[in-house]
Each structure stands twice: as C-alpha cells, then as structure tokens.
XYZ file of C-alpha atoms in Angstrom:
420
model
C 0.000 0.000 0.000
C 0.920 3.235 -1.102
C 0.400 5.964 1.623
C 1.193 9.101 -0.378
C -1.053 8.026 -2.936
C -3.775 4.900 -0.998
C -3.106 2.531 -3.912
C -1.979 -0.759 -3.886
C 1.858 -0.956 -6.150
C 3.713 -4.079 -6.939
C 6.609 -4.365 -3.814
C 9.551 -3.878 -5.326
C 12.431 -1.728 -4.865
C 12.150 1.852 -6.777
C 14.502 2.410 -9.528
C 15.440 5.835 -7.632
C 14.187 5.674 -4.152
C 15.083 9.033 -3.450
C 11.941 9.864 -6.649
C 10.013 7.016 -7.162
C 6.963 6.935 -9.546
C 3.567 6.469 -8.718
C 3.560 2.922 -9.250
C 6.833 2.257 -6.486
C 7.064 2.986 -2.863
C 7.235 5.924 -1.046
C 10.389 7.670 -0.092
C 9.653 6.679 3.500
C 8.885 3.080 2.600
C 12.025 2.803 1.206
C 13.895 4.359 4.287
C 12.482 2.414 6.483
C 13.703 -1.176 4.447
C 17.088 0.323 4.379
C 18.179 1.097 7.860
C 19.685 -1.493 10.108
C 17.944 -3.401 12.683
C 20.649 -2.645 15.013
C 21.835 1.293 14.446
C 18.822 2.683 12.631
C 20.816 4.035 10.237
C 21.024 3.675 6.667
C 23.158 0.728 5.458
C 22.072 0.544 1.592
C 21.148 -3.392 2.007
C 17.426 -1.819 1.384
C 16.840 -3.579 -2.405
C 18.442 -6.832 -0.663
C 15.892 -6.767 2.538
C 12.883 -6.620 0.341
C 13.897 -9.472 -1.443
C 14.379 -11.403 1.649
C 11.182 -10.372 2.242
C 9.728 -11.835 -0.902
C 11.429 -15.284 -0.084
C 14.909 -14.814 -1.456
C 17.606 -16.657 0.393
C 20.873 -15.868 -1.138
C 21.953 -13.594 1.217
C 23.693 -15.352 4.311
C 24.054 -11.785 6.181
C 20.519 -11.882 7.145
C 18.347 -14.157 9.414
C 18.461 -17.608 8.920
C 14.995 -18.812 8.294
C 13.627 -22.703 8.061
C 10.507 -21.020 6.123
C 9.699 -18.041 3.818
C 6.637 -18.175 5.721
C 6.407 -16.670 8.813
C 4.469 -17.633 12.070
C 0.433 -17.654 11.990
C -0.442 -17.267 15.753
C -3.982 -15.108 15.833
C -5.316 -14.544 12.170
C -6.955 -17.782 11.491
C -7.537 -19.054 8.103
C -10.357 -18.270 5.972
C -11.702 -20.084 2.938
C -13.646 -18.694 0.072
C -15.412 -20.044 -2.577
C -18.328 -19.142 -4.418
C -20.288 -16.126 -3.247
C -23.081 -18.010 -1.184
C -24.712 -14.961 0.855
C -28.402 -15.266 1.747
C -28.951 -11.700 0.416
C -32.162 -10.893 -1.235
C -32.404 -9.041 -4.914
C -34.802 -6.408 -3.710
C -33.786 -4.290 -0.463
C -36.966 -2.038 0.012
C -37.445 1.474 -1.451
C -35.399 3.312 -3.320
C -32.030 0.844 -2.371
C -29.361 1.424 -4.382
C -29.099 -2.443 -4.422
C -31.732 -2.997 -6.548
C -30.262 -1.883 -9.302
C -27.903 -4.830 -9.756
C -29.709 -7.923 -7.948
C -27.322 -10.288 -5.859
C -28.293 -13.167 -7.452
C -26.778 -12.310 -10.831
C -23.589 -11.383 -9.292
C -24.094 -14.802 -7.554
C -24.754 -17.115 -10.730
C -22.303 -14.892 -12.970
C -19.309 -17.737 -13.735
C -16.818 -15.693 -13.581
C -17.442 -15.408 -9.680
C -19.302 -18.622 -9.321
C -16.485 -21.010 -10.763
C -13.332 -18.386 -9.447
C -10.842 -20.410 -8.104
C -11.240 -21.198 -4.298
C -9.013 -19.649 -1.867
C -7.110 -19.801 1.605
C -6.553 -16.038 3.032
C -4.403 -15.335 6.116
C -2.139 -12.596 7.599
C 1.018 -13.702 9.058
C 4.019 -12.455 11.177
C 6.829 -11.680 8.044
C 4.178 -8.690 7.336
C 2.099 -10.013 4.711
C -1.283 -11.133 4.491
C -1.223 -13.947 2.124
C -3.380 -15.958 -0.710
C -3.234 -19.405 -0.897
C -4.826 -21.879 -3.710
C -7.615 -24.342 -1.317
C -6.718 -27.022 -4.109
C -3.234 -27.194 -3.584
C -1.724 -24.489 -1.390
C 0.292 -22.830 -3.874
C 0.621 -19.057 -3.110
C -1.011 -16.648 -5.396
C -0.354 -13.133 -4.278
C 0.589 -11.389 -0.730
C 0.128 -8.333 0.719
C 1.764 -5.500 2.499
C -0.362 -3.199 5.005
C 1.596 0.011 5.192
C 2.202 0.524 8.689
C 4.155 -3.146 8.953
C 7.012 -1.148 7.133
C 8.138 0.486 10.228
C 9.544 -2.676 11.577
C 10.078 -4.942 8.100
C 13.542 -4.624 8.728
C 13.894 -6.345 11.961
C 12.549 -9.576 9.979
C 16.491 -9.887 8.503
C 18.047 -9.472 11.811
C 20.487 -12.007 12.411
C 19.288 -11.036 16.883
C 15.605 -10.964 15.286
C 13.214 -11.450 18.781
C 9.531 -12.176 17.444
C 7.577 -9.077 16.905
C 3.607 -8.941 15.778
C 3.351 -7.953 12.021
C -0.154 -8.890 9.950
C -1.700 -10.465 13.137
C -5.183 -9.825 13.141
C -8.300 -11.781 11.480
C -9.336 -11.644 8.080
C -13.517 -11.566 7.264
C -14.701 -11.848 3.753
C -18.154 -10.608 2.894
C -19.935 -9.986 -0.414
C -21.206 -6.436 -0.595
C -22.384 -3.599 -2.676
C -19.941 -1.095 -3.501
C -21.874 1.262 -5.249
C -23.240 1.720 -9.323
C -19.058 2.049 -10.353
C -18.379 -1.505 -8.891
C -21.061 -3.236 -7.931
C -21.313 -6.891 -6.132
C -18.041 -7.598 -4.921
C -16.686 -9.920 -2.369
C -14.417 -7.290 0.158
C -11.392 -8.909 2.570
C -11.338 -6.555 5.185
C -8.401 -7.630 7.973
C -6.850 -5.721 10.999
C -2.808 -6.132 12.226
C -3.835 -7.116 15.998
C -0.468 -6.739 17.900
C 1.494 -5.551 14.807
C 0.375 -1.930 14.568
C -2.615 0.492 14.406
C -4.022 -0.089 11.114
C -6.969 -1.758 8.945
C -6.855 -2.968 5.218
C -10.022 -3.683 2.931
C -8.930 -5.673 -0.541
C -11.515 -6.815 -2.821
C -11.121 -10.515 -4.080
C -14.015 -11.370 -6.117
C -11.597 -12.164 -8.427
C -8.549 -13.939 -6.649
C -5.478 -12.023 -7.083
C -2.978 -13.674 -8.976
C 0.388 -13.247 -10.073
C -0.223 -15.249 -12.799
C -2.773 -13.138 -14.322
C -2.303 -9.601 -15.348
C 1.022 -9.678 -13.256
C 1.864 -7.527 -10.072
C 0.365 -4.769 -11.864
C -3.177 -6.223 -12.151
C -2.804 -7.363 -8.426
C -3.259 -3.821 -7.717
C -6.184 -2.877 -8.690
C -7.362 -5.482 -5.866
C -6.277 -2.905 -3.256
C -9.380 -0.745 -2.044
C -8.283 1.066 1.060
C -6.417 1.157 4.674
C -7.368 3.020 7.503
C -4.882 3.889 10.442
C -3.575 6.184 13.221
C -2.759 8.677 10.651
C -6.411 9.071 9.642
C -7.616 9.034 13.412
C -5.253 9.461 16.558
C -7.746 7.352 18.612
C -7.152 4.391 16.544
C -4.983 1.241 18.450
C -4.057 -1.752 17.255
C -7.037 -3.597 16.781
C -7.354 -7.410 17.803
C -10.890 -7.844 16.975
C -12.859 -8.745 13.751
C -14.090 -5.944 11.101
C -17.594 -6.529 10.401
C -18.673 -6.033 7.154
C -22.680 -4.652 7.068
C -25.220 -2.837 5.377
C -26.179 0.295 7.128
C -29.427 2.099 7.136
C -28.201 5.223 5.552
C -27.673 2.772 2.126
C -23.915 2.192 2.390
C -22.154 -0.720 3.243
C -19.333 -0.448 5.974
C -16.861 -1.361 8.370
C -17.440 -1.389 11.651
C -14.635 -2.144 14.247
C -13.560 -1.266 17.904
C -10.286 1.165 18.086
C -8.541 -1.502 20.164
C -5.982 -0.869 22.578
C -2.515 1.424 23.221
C -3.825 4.377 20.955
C -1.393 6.323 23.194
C 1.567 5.191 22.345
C 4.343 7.512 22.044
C 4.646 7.635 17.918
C 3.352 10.241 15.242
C -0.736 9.830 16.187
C -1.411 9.926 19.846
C -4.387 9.957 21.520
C -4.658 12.600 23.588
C -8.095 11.080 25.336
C -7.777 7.341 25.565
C -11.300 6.859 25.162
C -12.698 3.836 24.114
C -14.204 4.372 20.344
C -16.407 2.950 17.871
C -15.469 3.515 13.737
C -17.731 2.689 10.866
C -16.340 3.375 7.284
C -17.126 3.171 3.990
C -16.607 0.280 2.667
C -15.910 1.350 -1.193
C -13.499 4.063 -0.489
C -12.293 4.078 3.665
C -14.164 7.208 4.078
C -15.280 7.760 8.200
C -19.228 7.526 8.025
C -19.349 7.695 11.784
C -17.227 7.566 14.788
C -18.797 6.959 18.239
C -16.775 8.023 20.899
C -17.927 6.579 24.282
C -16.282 9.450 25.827
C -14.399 6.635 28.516
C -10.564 7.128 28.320
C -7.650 7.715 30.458
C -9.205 10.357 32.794
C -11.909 7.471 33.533
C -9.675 4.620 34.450
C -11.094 2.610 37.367
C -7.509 1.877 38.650
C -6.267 5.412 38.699
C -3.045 4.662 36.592
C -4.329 6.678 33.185
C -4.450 3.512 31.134
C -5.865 4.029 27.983
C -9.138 2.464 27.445
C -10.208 0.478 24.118
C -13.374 -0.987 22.375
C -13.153 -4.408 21.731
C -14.425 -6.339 18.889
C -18.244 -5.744 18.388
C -21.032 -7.726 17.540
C -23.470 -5.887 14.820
C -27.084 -7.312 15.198
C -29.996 -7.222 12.226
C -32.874 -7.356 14.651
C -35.769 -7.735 12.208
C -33.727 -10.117 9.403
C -33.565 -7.554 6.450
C -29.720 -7.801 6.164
C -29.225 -4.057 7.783
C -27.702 -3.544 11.221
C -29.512 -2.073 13.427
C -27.982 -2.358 16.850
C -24.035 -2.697 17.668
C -22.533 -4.485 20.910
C -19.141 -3.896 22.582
C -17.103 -4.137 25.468
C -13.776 -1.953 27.029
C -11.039 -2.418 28.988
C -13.084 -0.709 31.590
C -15.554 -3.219 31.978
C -18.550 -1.004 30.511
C -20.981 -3.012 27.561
C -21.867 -0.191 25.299
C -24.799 -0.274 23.258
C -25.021 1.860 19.828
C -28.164 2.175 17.977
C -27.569 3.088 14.534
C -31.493 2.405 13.085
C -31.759 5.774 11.922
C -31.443 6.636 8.136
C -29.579 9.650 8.870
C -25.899 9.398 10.269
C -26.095 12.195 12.713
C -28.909 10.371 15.074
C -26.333 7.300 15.480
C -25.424 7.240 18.795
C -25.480 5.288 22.092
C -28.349 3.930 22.830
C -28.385 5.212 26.509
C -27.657 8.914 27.372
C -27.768 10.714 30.481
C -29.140 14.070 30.780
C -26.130 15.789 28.815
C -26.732 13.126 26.402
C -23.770 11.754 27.429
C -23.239 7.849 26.538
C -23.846 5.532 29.206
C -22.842 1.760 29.093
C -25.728 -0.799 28.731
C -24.073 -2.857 31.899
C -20.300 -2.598 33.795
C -18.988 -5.727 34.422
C -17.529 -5.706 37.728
C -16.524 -8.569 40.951
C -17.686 -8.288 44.602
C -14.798 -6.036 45.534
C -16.242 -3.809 42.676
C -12.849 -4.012 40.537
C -13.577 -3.857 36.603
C -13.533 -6.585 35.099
C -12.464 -6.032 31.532
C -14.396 -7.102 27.937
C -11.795 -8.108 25.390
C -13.924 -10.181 23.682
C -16.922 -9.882 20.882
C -20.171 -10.249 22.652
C -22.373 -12.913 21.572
C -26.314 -12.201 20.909
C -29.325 -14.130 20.971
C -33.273 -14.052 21.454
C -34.322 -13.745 24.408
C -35.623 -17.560 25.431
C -39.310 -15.927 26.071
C -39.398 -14.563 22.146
C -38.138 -11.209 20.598
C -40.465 -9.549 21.827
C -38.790 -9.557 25.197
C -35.563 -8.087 23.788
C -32.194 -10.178 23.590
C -29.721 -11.697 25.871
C -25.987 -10.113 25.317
C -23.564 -12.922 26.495
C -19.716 -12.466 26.959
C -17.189 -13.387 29.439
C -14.420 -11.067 31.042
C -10.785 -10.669 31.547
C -7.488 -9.889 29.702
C -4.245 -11.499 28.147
C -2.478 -8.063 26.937
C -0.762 -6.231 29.303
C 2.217 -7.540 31.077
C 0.890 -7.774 34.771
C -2.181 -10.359 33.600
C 0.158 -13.100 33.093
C 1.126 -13.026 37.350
C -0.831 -15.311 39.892
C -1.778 -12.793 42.520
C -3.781 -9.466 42.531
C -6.059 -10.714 39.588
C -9.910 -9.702 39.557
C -12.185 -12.586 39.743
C -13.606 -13.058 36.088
C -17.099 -13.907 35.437
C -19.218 -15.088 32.134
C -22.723 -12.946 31.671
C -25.839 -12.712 30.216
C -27.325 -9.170 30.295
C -31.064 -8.995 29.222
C -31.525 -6.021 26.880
C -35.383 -5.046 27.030
C-alpha cells in the first residue's frame, strides 16, 4: 500500500528511491527497508531486505529462516469459494441495491467457478493468498504501517515481533453503481500496529494473471492512526454490514494502546467505535464513548479500548440495526444506529447531557472492573423477541504484562445481560 497516494503498487524496490513513480514505494517506505535493525541508520542493504522479504535466500548476512513463511499465531484461516450470501435481490425502497440484484452477481461464472481460496495474515508482514486445491501461493500483501519494523525480519538477533496479526472476514457487498457486487477482505494487524486494510477478491489475485500490476487494482483502502489518533491496534474482527443510511461499511472497535508515544497519539484514551465506507475508507461515523484515560477505574491513566463488536440485524432484512461492545473498563456499550440519517447514530443510553452511558459494567464483589476483550455474543431472548435479547460475553485480559502473574487478579465472570 501506497500511503502518499492509498493505492496498492507491486513491492519492489524503486529504480530511484530518493523519486520514485507512482507505481513504487514511497520515499519513507524505502527508508524504512534500508536502515539497520541494530543502528537505525542507513546501510544501503534496502533492495536486498525486500527481497528477503519476498522469499529470497541468497543472502547469508541476514536471518536464517527454516521457512519463507512466517508464524500464523492469531489470524486464522479463511476459505472462500463461491459467493453463497443469503442476500435478497430487492432491499426495500429506493435501495441502491436494486439496481444490480445479488443473485446475478451470484450465478455470474466468472465469480461462481473463481478459483477457491485460503486467506491469512502472518508475522513476516504479509497477508497472504493461498490456492484451497493445492496451497500454492497466489499473491501477498503489504499493510503500510508493517514497514516500520520490516527490517527487523532480517536481523540475524531478530526477537519475534507482531506484524499482519489480526483476522481476516470476507463478505460480499455492494460497492456502489461504479463496482457493484463484490466480495471485500477486510483484515486488521492485531499486535502488529494500528491499522486496517479492505482488498476486494471477487476475483482472486494472482500473479499469474495480469502480473503484479493487475494485483493492484485489488487494493481498495487502509485506515490507520494517521487518519484518526484514537485508533490502536485492533485485535478484533471488522464486520462487514449494510447500514441504514444505504452504504455498506466497516465497523470495528479502536482496540488498545492508541497512546503510544509515535506520530498519532491519543490525547483522550477513550474507548471508540469507527464505521467506514466500505468502497473508499471514508469515516461515516465515529462513536466516541467518551471513557478514556481520565476514567480509568484503577487510577493509573491507562488508555481504554473498544473491543471487537457484535453488529445485530434485529428484524432479518440484512441491515444492522444495533451494535454491541465491550472496554477495557468493563462497561458493555450499546449503539443504535437504526436511523437513516448518520447524525442520530449514537449510544443507545444517554444521560441528561446526552452523554453515553454503558448498557451494563462488568464488575466482581470487591467492585474491581472486570475487563471485555472479547466480541459479545447475541441471541433471542428464550421468552421470544419480543422480550428483547440476551448479550452474552465473558471477562478478563491477556495483553498487558501484569495479567500473566498469579496474585492481585480480579475474579472473572461469564454474563448474560437482558436487553429489554
């Protein structure tokens, strides 16, 4: 991904890195491959790192490595196949959806027969394709803000470090009258740094058709720390829904550490909801809970962080209505977004300075916080819809580095909060 530009180019080295075209990486791309591990300071072994990078092995300077692969630890698999969503050809009034009806996107060969695929992100900074039939790799790609720390991968000292760490989700959706149907790959880095990547693959990329070039023009967008300061590195899922104001999105929690000392700091620490367009990365909405450092329950000034959220169609037409989440803090926010106009999104609960208020805080009998670091699950309540739903999730964190002592710890618990 090209920042200066938010394209996708082929990664290779630039013919002049000090200029490089449109179609090469930026000047600080380039830096950033060519300083050492060690000093930080240029060494000129730039062109040689990114080849390492790309699996060459000639160069017995760098790392040994038993694999051009590197380590998968929390970005599970995905397979995709044909497009198989339940969607319906007609969305109600005036959708721009009904223009181009899912089922003909569904049934056209070209994306019913496309050649089934393996996606995953992995630590050497790439998120990679892989062939279901016989696991050859197709394409890879490089989310921008993994170049700060691609160098350390040829370290002869290399400790493991968190690169493209997060999950992947792949969802068909409509990206407007230019593109139409297309099935989206939207993935987050987790651990390895504050940033989210969209690619659309209704089409597998391949390197064997239309060549690095063509791979491109799979590339739709990344959204980072540089676009929003309250933006961490996200562990979580993006969901990929249709929302009521007739765009499809992205909607993820802002994760955790959005203060860290770099070049877009926080300076709240609150906890924050994001939806974006999914065609071109645009903010729709954010929804700031207004819960950050000032806030935290143990007095240190940790910075809070939304965890991944659950998006819930409450009356089955395929649009979310209502969105789930948890923080660091313990609080299970609650954001209604039913309203066809994005200003009225909001939390669902508000005090009298319309304020957001959580739906629940999750805390033990001392009345410590217990912490939400997972997606909430939601289901009917057992005595019919009518009566609401039941928002399920257990507490407790893995992230910091005093959870992984055995004394001092909060007593965890496992809910089930009844939403009326």
């Amino acid at each position: 991904y090209k920042p200066s530009t938010g394209v996708g180019i082929p990664f290779r080295w630039p013919s002049n890195p000090s200029s490089p075209s449109s179609s090469e990486l930026d000047v600080s791309q380039s830096s950033a491959l060519d300083a050492d591990p060690s000093t930080g300071t240029a060494d000129g072994q730039g062109a040689a790192r990114l080849n390492y990078l790309r699996g060459d092995t000639s160069n017995v300077s760098f790392r040994t490595r038993s694999s051009v692969l590197g380590d998968i630890i929390s970005s599970a698999p995905v397979f995709v196949g044909a497009p198989n969503m339940p969607y319906p050809d007609m969305w109600g009034a005036s959708a721009p959806e009904n223009s181009a009806a899912y089922s003909a996107f569904k049934n056209n060969t070209t994306y019913k027969n496309r050649t089934p695929m393996v996606y995953v992100g992995a630590n050497d900074g790439m998120l990679h394709g892989f062939r279901s039939s016989d696991g050859t790799e197709t394409f890879a790609y490089v989310p921008s803000k993994t170049f700060a720390n691609l160098n350390r991968l040829t370290d002869s000292n290399y400790n493991h470090r968190f690169y493209v760490d997060g999950p992947v989700n792949v969802v068909d959706a409509y990206l407007g009258s230019s593109l139409g149907w297309r099935s989206v790959l939207a993935g987050s880095l987790g651990s390895g740094g504050q940033g989210i990547y969209a690619l659309d693959v209704s089409v597998p990329p391949s390197s064997g058709g239309g060549g690095e070039s063509g791979i491109t023009n799979s590339v739709l967008w990344e959204f980072t720390d540089a676009d929003d300061a309250d933006l961490g590195r996200t562990f979580g899922m993006v969901n990929v829904v249709r929302m009521h104001n007739g765009k499809w999105a992205g909607v993820f929690g802002n994760g955790y550490n959005n203060t860290e000392t770099d070049s877009a700091i926080s300076a709240t620490g609150n906890a924050v909801l994001y939806i974006v367009d999914l065609e071109t990365g645009a903010l729709i909405k954010k929804l700031d809970t207004g819960k950050g450092t000032a806030d935290d329950p143990t007095g240190l000034a940790r910075p809070n962080g939304l965890a991944s959220p659950a998006v819930i169609d409450k009356d089955g037409d395929f649009i979310a209505d209502y969105i789930y989440a948890g923080d660091l803090y313990g609080n299970l926010w609650k954001f209604d977004v039913t309203d066809t106009s994005v200003s009225n999104w909001d939390s669902a609960y508000l005090d009298g300075s319309l304020n957001p208020q959580p739906l629940f805080v999750a805390r033990d009998a001392g009345g410590n916080a217990q912490s939400i670091t997972t997606t909430p699950q939601v289901g009917i309540h057992p005595l019919g819809l009518n009566q609401g739903v039941v928002v399920y999730f257990g507490t407790g964190k893995f992230i910091e580095t005093s959870d992984n002592t055995q004394v001092g710890q909060t007593t965890q618990s496992f809910y089930g909060v009844w939403d009326k």
